Amino acid sequence: MREWKLLRFILIMVGIAVLIILVDISFFGSQFWTLNTINHYTEGTCVITKVDQLLQTADHGAPVVNLHVHYTVQAAKAYEATRFAWESEDIHTTARQPDTGLLQQYNVVIGQQRKCWYDPADPTQALLDRSYNFSGNLLSYTSIMLVPTIIAIFVLILFLAIWFQMLKNSFQRDWAP
């Protein structure tokens, strides 16, 4: 009976360790999927026609200014982008006034022709900055998951060794002359 309790504990710990390792694998898979997606964007020339600065209220109650960039690409069709770079889901700032810092950072000037990257299948998905900070994402992820991953691997090895030892002892006991 004692062996079954230990075996159940080992299986639970191995399950937790495997779960942590699967989280790690999914993180790295998503990073490579993102890089693959960005690499399929087509380079083009965008003409920035307008920049909207929409004042909204964030979840925490602070005002947020969202910048929407209107541009033309692909035979002069007009589109609107809500992000400058892959790293930011939306272009926003928590300042009360419209943020010119983002516009300056990405060198956004109305009427300017810019190199941009867009998804040919969905030109509403466009980027003015295609750079992707894989090392920064890896560093932030590692700072959170490094210790649990090392512990998970150690626990996995330790408990598998204990389990195999239990099986060996059980086999020797059951088959001893």
PDB file of C-alpha atoms in Angstrom:
ATOM      1  CA  MET A   1       0.000   0.000   0.000  1.00  0.00           C
ATOM      2  CA  ARG A   2       2.868   2.326   0.853  1.00  0.00           C
ATOM      3  CA  GLU A   3       4.352   1.765  -2.605  1.00  0.00           C
ATOM      4  CA  TRP A   4       1.092   2.806  -4.296  1.00  0.00           C
ATOM      5  CA  LYS A   5       1.000   6.089  -2.360  1.00  0.00           C
ATOM      6  CA  LEU A   6       4.594   6.767  -3.337  1.00  0.00           C
ATOM      7  CA  LEU A   7       3.874   5.800  -6.941  1.00  0.00           C
ATOM      8  CA  ARG A   8       0.855   8.116  -7.048  1.00  0.00           C
ATOM      9  CA  PHE A   9       2.975  10.955  -5.629  1.00  0.00           C
ATOM     10  CA  ILE A  10       5.681  10.266  -8.215  1.00  0.00           C
ATOM     11  CA  LEU A  11       3.155  10.313 -11.057  1.00  0.00           C
ATOM     12  CA  ILE A  12       1.713  13.623  -9.846  1.00  0.00           C
ATOM     13  CA  MET A  13       5.171  15.190  -9.625  1.00  0.00           C
ATOM     14  CA  VAL A  14       6.131  13.842 -13.054  1.00  0.00           C
ATOM     15  CA  GLY A  15       2.868  15.242 -14.448  1.00  0.00           C
ATOM     16  CA  ILE A  16       3.618  18.685 -13.016  1.00  0.00           C
ATOM     17  CA  ALA A  17       7.160  18.558 -14.389  1.00  0.00           C
ATOM     18  CA  VAL A  18       5.907  17.550 -17.837  1.00  0.00           C
ATOM     19  CA  LEU A  19       3.318  20.351 -17.725  1.00  0.00           C
ATOM     20  CA  ILE A  20       6.013  22.954 -16.988  1.00  0.00           C
ATOM     21  CA  ILE A  21       8.150  21.599 -19.812  1.00  0.00           C
ATOM     22  CA  LEU A  22       5.143  21.733 -22.192  1.00  0.00           C
ATOM     23  CA  VAL A  23       4.639  25.405 -21.266  1.00  0.00           C
ATOM     24  CA  ASP A  24       8.278  26.000 -22.202  1.00  0.00           C
ATOM     25  CA  ILE A  25       7.831  24.217 -25.521  1.00  0.00           C
ATOM     26  CA  SER A  26       4.675  26.209 -26.318  1.00  0.00           C
ATOM     27  CA  PHE A  27       6.489  29.488 -25.586  1.00  0.00           C
ATOM     28  CA  PHE A  28       9.315  28.685 -27.969  1.00  0.00           C
ATOM     29  CA  GLY A  29       6.862  27.399 -30.567  1.00  0.00           C
ATOM     30  CA  SER A  30       4.912  30.656 -30.434  1.00  0.00           C
ATOM     31  CA  GLN A  31       8.126  32.657 -30.832  1.00  0.00           C
ATOM     32  CA  PHE A  32       9.074  30.768 -33.976  1.00  0.00           C
ATOM     33  CA  TRP A  33       5.501  31.009 -35.302  1.00  0.00           C
ATOM     34  CA  THR A  34       5.663  34.792 -34.819  1.00  0.00           C
ATOM     35  CA  LEU A  35       8.981  35.025 -36.641  1.00  0.00           C
ATOM     36  CA  ASN A  36       7.578  32.893 -39.465  1.00  0.00           C
ATOM     37  CA  THR A  37       4.514  35.133 -39.736  1.00  0.00           C
ATOM     38  CA  ILE A  38       6.594  38.303 -39.886  1.00  0.00           C
ATOM     39  CA  ASN A  39       8.831  36.808 -42.561  1.00  0.00           C
ATOM     40  CA  HIS A  40       5.797  36.230 -44.804  1.00  0.00           C
ATOM     41  CA  TYR A  41       4.875  39.923 -44.764  1.00  0.00           C
ATOM     42  CA  THR A  42       5.529  41.637 -48.086  1.00  0.00           C
ATOM     43  CA  GLU A  43       7.681  44.729 -48.223  1.00  0.00           C
ATOM     44  CA  GLY A  44       5.967  47.675 -49.809  1.00  0.00           C
ATOM     45  CA  THR A  45       5.767  51.419 -49.798  1.00  0.00           C
ATOM     46  CA  CYS A  46       3.111  52.973 -47.610  1.00  0.00           C
ATOM     47  CA  VAL A  47       1.997  56.562 -47.820  1.00  0.00           C
ATOM     48  CA  ILE A  48       0.838  57.745 -44.422  1.00  0.00           C
ATOM     49  CA  THR A  49      -2.336  59.698 -45.081  1.00  0.00           C
ATOM     50  CA  LYS A  50      -3.653  60.382 -41.598  1.00  0.00           C
ATOM     51  CA  VAL A  51      -3.015  59.634 -37.928  1.00  0.00           C
ATOM     52  CA  ASP A  52      -5.977  59.410 -35.546  1.00  0.00           C
ATOM     53  CA  GLN A  53      -5.454  59.843 -31.837  1.00  0.00           C
ATOM     54  CA  LEU A  54      -8.408  58.259 -30.085  1.00  0.00           C
ATOM     55  CA  LEU A  55      -8.829  58.905 -26.381  1.00  0.00           C
ATOM     56  CA  GLN A  56     -10.155  55.868 -24.531  1.00  0.00           C
ATOM     57  CA  THR A  57     -10.326  54.749 -20.930  1.00  0.00           C
ATOM     58  CA  ALA A  58      -8.175  51.802 -19.924  1.00  0.00           C
ATOM     59  CA  ASP A  59      -9.282  49.055 -17.540  1.00  0.00           C
ATOM     60  CA  HIS A  60      -7.597  50.828 -14.638  1.00  0.00           C
ATOM     61  CA  GLY A  61      -9.423  54.096 -15.420  1.00  0.00           C
ATOM     62  CA  ALA A  62      -6.478  56.019 -16.872  1.00  0.00           C
ATOM     63  CA  PRO A  63      -6.967  57.671 -20.248  1.00  0.00           C
ATOM     64  CA  VAL A  64      -5.250  55.966 -23.156  1.00  0.00           C
ATOM     65  CA  VAL A  65      -4.494  57.567 -26.499  1.00  0.00           C
ATOM     66  CA  ASN A  66      -4.645  55.054 -29.355  1.00  0.00           C
ATOM     67  CA  LEU A  67      -2.928  56.010 -32.584  1.00  0.00           C
ATOM     68  CA  HIS A  68      -4.384  54.719 -35.831  1.00  0.00           C
ATOM     69  CA  VAL A  69      -2.246  55.137 -38.933  1.00  0.00           C
ATOM     70  CA  HIS A  70      -4.085  55.378 -42.238  1.00  0.00           C
ATOM     71  CA  TYR A  71      -1.999  54.400 -45.234  1.00  0.00           C
ATOM     72  CA  THR A  72      -2.251  53.363 -48.842  1.00  0.00           C
ATOM     73  CA  VAL A  73      -0.519  50.338 -50.283  1.00  0.00           C
ATOM     74  CA  GLN A  74      -1.214  47.809 -53.048  1.00  0.00           C
ATOM     75  CA  ALA A  75      -2.588  49.801 -55.974  1.00  0.00           C
ATOM     76  CA  ALA A  76      -3.592  52.802 -53.878  1.00  0.00           C
ATOM     77  CA  LYS A  77      -6.103  50.984 -51.706  1.00  0.00           C
ATOM     78  CA  ALA A  78      -6.520  52.668 -48.331  1.00  0.00           C
ATOM     79  CA  TYR A  79      -6.074  50.788 -45.074  1.00  0.00           C
ATOM     80  CA  GLU A  80      -5.756  51.585 -41.407  1.00  0.00           C
ATOM     81  CA  ALA A  81      -3.197  50.053 -39.048  1.00  0.00           C
ATOM     82  CA  THR A  82      -3.461  50.043 -35.291  1.00  0.00           C
ATOM     83  CA  ARG A  83       0.131  49.166 -34.560  1.00  0.00           C
ATOM     84  CA  PHE A  84       3.532  50.315 -35.689  1.00  0.00           C
ATOM     85  CA  ALA A  85       5.549  47.279 -34.713  1.00  0.00           C
ATOM     86  CA  TRP A  86       4.999  43.595 -34.084  1.00  0.00           C
ATOM     87  CA  GLU A  87       5.953  44.035 -30.429  1.00  0.00           C
ATOM     88  CA  SER A  88       2.949  46.216 -29.578  1.00  0.00           C
ATOM     89  CA  GLU A  89      -0.590  44.922 -29.915  1.00  0.00           C
ATOM     90  CA  ASP A  90      -1.930  48.476 -30.077  1.00  0.00           C
ATOM     91  CA  ILE A  91      -0.199  51.807 -30.358  1.00  0.00           C
ATOM     92  CA  HIS A  92      -1.095  53.616 -27.191  1.00  0.00           C
ATOM     93  CA  THR A  93       0.150  55.734 -24.367  1.00  0.00           C
ATOM     94  CA  THR A  94      -1.352  56.513 -20.970  1.00  0.00           C
ATOM     95  CA  ALA A  95      -0.717  60.233 -21.335  1.00  0.00           C
ATOM     96  CA  ARG A  96      -3.688  62.588 -21.273  1.00  0.00           C
ATOM     97  CA  GLN A  97      -2.427  64.404 -24.363  1.00  0.00           C
ATOM     98  CA  PRO A  98      -1.822  62.800 -27.750  1.00  0.00           C
ATOM     99  CA  ASP A  99       1.588  61.202 -27.752  1.00  0.00           C
ATOM    100  CA  THR A 100       4.012  62.585 -30.291  1.00  0.00           C
ATOM    101  CA  GLY A 101       6.810  60.424 -28.864  1.00  0.00           C
ATOM    102  CA  LEU A 102       5.562  57.322 -30.663  1.00  0.00           C
ATOM    103  CA  LEU A 103       5.185  59.266 -33.876  1.00  0.00           C
ATOM    104  CA  GLN A 104       8.749  60.542 -33.542  1.00  0.00           C
ATOM    105  CA  GLN A 105      10.097  57.146 -32.484  1.00  0.00           C
ATOM    106  CA  TYR A 106       8.767  55.545 -35.652  1.00  0.00           C
ATOM    107  CA  ASN A 107       9.368  58.672 -37.760  1.00  0.00           C
ATOM    108  CA  VAL A 108       5.720  58.976 -38.773  1.00  0.00           C
ATOM    109  CA  VAL A 109       5.058  62.012 -40.955  1.00  0.00           C
ATOM    110  CA  ILE A 110       1.758  62.541 -42.764  1.00  0.00           C
ATOM    111  CA  GLY A 111       2.196  62.430 -46.531  1.00  0.00           C
ATOM    112  CA  GLN A 112       5.481  60.590 -46.200  1.00  0.00           C
ATOM    113  CA  GLN A 113       6.255  57.506 -48.240  1.00  0.00           C
ATOM    114  CA  ARG A 114       7.608  54.809 -45.957  1.00  0.00           C
ATOM    115  CA  LYS A 115       8.896  51.312 -46.284  1.00  0.00           C
ATOM    116  CA  CYS A 116       6.358  49.055 -44.635  1.00  0.00           C
ATOM    117  CA  TRP A 117       5.500  45.377 -44.448  1.00  0.00           C
ATOM    118  CA  TYR A 118       1.996  44.056 -44.889  1.00  0.00           C
ATOM    119  CA  ASP A 119       0.199  40.753 -45.117  1.00  0.00           C
ATOM    120  CA  PRO A 120      -0.739  40.298 -48.804  1.00  0.00           C
ATOM    121  CA  ALA A 121      -3.729  38.181 -47.788  1.00  0.00           C
ATOM    122  CA  ASP A 122      -4.915  40.870 -45.347  1.00  0.00           C
ATOM    123  CA  PRO A 123      -3.333  44.270 -46.047  1.00  0.00           C
ATOM    124  CA  THR A 124      -5.000  45.714 -42.946  1.00  0.00           C
ATOM    125  CA  GLN A 125      -2.205  43.939 -41.077  1.00  0.00           C
ATOM    126  CA  ALA A 126       0.784  46.185 -41.658  1.00  0.00           C
ATOM    127  CA  LEU A 127       3.924  47.126 -39.801  1.00  0.00           C
ATOM    128  CA  LEU A 128       6.149  50.152 -40.067  1.00  0.00           C
ATOM    129  CA  ASP A 129       8.781  48.363 -38.007  1.00  0.00           C
ATOM    130  CA  ARG A 130       9.245  44.656 -38.694  1.00  0.00           C
ATOM    131  CA  SER A 131      11.936  44.114 -36.088  1.00  0.00           C
ATOM    132  CA  TYR A 132      11.222  41.476 -33.489  1.00  0.00           C
ATOM    133  CA  ASN A 133      12.954  41.301 -30.140  1.00  0.00           C
ATOM    134  CA  PHE A 134      13.306  37.535 -29.672  1.00  0.00           C
ATOM    135  CA  SER A 135      16.171  37.917 -27.183  1.00  0.00           C
ATOM    136  CA  GLY A 136      14.176  40.398 -25.092  1.00  0.00           C
ATOM    137  CA  ASN A 137      11.186  38.061 -25.015  1.00  0.00           C
ATOM    138  CA  LEU A 138      13.467  35.154 -24.184  1.00  0.00           C
ATOM    139  CA  LEU A 139      15.089  37.114 -21.355  1.00  0.00           C
ATOM    140  CA  SER A 140      11.769  38.099 -19.796  1.00  0.00           C
ATOM    141  CA  TYR A 141      10.414  34.565 -20.175  1.00  0.00           C
ATOM    142  CA  THR A 142      13.594  33.030 -18.790  1.00  0.00           C
ATOM    143  CA  SER A 143      13.523  35.283 -15.753  1.00  0.00           C
ATOM    144  CA  ILE A 144      10.082  33.895 -14.941  1.00  0.00           C
ATOM    145  CA  MET A 145      10.424  30.252 -16.012  1.00  0.00           C
ATOM    146  CA  LEU A 146      14.099  29.339 -15.611  1.00  0.00           C
ATOM    147  CA  VAL A 147      13.916  28.174 -11.999  1.00  0.00           C
ATOM    148  CA  PRO A 148      10.635  26.217 -12.419  1.00  0.00           C
ATOM    149  CA  THR A 149      12.011  24.556 -15.561  1.00  0.00           C
ATOM    150  CA  ILE A 150      15.234  23.490 -13.859  1.00  0.00           C
ATOM    151  CA  ILE A 151      13.259  22.197 -10.874  1.00  0.00           C
ATOM    152  CA  ALA A 152      10.843  20.388 -13.221  1.00  0.00           C
ATOM    153  CA  ILE A 153      13.655  18.646 -15.061  1.00  0.00           C
ATOM    154  CA  PHE A 154      15.353  17.715 -11.778  1.00  0.00           C
ATOM    155  CA  VAL A 155      12.075  16.412 -10.316  1.00  0.00           C
ATOM    156  CA  LEU A 156      11.374  14.457 -13.485  1.00  0.00           C
ATOM    157  CA  ILE A 157      14.781  12.762 -13.408  1.00  0.00           C
ATOM    158  CA  LEU A 158      14.685  12.163  -9.647  1.00  0.00           C
ATOM    159  CA  PHE A 159      11.218  10.679  -9.548  1.00  0.00           C
ATOM    160  CA  LEU A 160      11.752   8.551 -12.620  1.00  0.00           C
ATOM    161  CA  ALA A 161      14.898   7.156 -10.969  1.00  0.00           C
ATOM    162  CA  ILE A 162      12.922   6.405  -7.783  1.00  0.00           C
ATOM    163  CA  TRP A 163      10.137   4.804  -9.795  1.00  0.00           C
ATOM    164  CA  PHE A 164      12.538   2.584 -11.733  1.00  0.00           C
ATOM    165  CA  GLN A 165      14.197   1.572  -8.456  1.00  0.00           C
ATOM    166  CA  MET A 166      10.768   0.655  -7.067  1.00  0.00           C
ATOM    167  CA  LEU A 167      10.028  -1.421 -10.160  1.00  0.00           C
ATOM    168  CA  LYS A 168      13.394  -3.151  -9.882  1.00  0.00           C
ATOM    169  CA  ASN A 169      12.829  -3.951  -6.187  1.00  0.00           C
ATOM    170  CA  SER A 170       9.313  -5.175  -6.912  1.00  0.00           C
ATOM    171  CA  PHE A 171      10.553  -7.347  -9.773  1.00  0.00           C
ATOM    172  CA  GLN A 172      13.346  -8.831  -7.633  1.00  0.00           C
ATOM    173  CA  ARG A 173      10.946  -9.486  -4.752  1.00  0.00           C
ATOM    174  CA  ASP A 174       8.307 -11.109  -6.961  1.00  0.00           C
ATOM    175  CA  TRP A 175      10.747 -13.274  -8.899  1.00  0.00           C
ATOM    176  CA  ALA A 176      13.214 -14.135  -6.139  1.00  0.00           C
ATOM    177  CA  PRO A 177      13.738 -17.897  -5.641  1.00  0.00           C
TER     178      PRO A 177
END
